[in-house]
PDB file of C-alpha atoms in Angstrom:
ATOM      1  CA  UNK J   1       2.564   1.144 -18.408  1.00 48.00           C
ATOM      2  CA  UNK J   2       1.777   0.862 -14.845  1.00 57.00           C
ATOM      3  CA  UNK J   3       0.565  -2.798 -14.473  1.00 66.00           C
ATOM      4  CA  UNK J   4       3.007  -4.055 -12.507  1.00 70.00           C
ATOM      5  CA  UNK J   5       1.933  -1.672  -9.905  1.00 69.00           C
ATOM      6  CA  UNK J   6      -1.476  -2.162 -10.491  1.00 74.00           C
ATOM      7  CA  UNK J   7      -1.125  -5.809  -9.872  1.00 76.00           C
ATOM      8  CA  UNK J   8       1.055  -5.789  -6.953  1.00 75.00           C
ATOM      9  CA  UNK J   9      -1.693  -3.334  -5.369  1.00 75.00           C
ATOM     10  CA  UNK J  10      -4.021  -5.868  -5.868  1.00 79.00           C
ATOM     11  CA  UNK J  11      -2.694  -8.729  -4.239  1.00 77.00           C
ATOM     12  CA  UNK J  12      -1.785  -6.352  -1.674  1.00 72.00           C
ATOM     13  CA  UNK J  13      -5.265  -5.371  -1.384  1.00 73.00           C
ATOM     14  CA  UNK J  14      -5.951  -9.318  -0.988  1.00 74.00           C
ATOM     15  CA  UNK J  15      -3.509  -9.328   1.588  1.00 70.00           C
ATOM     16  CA  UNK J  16      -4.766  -6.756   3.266  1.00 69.00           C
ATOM     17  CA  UNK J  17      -8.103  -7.255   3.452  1.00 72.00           C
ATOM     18  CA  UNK J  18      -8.403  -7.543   7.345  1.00 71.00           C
ATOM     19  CA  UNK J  19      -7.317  -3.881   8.217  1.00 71.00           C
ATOM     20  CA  UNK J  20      -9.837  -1.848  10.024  1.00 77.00           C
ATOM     21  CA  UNK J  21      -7.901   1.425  10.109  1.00 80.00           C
ATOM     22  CA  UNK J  22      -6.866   2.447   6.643  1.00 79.00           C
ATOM     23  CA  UNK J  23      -4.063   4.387   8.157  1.00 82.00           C
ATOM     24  CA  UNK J  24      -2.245   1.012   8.976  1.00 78.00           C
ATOM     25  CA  UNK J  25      -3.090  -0.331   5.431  1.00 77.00           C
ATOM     26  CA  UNK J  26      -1.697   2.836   3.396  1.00 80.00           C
ATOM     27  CA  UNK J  27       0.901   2.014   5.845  1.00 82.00           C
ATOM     28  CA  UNK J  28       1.525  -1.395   4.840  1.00 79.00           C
ATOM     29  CA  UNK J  29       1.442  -0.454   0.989  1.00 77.00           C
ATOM     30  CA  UNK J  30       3.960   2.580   1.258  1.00 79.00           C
ATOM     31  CA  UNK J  31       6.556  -0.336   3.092  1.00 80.00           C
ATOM     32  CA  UNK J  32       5.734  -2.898   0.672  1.00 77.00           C
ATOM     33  CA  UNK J  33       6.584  -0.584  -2.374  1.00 76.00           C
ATOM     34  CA  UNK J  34       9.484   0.709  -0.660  1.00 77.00           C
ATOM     35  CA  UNK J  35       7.880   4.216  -1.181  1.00 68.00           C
ATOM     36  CA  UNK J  36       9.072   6.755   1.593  1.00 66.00           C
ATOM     37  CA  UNK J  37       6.373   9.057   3.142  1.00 64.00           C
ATOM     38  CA  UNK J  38       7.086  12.857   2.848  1.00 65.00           C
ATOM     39  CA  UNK J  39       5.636  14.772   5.835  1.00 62.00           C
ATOM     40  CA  UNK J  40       4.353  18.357   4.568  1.00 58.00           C
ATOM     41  CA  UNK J  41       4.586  21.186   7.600  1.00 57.00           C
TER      42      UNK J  41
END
């Protein structure tokens, strides 16, 4: 069902390897899956 995710999180992942703060790397993902961050109060 959800390979195509799974495997574009992987080569993100590859991509990605060189991030030291994980904030910018969830970052990255959220932007490269087009998914929009909801802010909770």
């Amino acid at each position: 069902m959800f390979i195509p995710a799974t495997t574009s999180l992987k080569s993100l992942s590859e991509k990605l390897f060189g991030f030291r703060i994980f904030e910018n790397f969830k970052t990255r993902i959220l932007i490269a899956l087009n998914i929009k961050k909801e802010r909770t109060i």
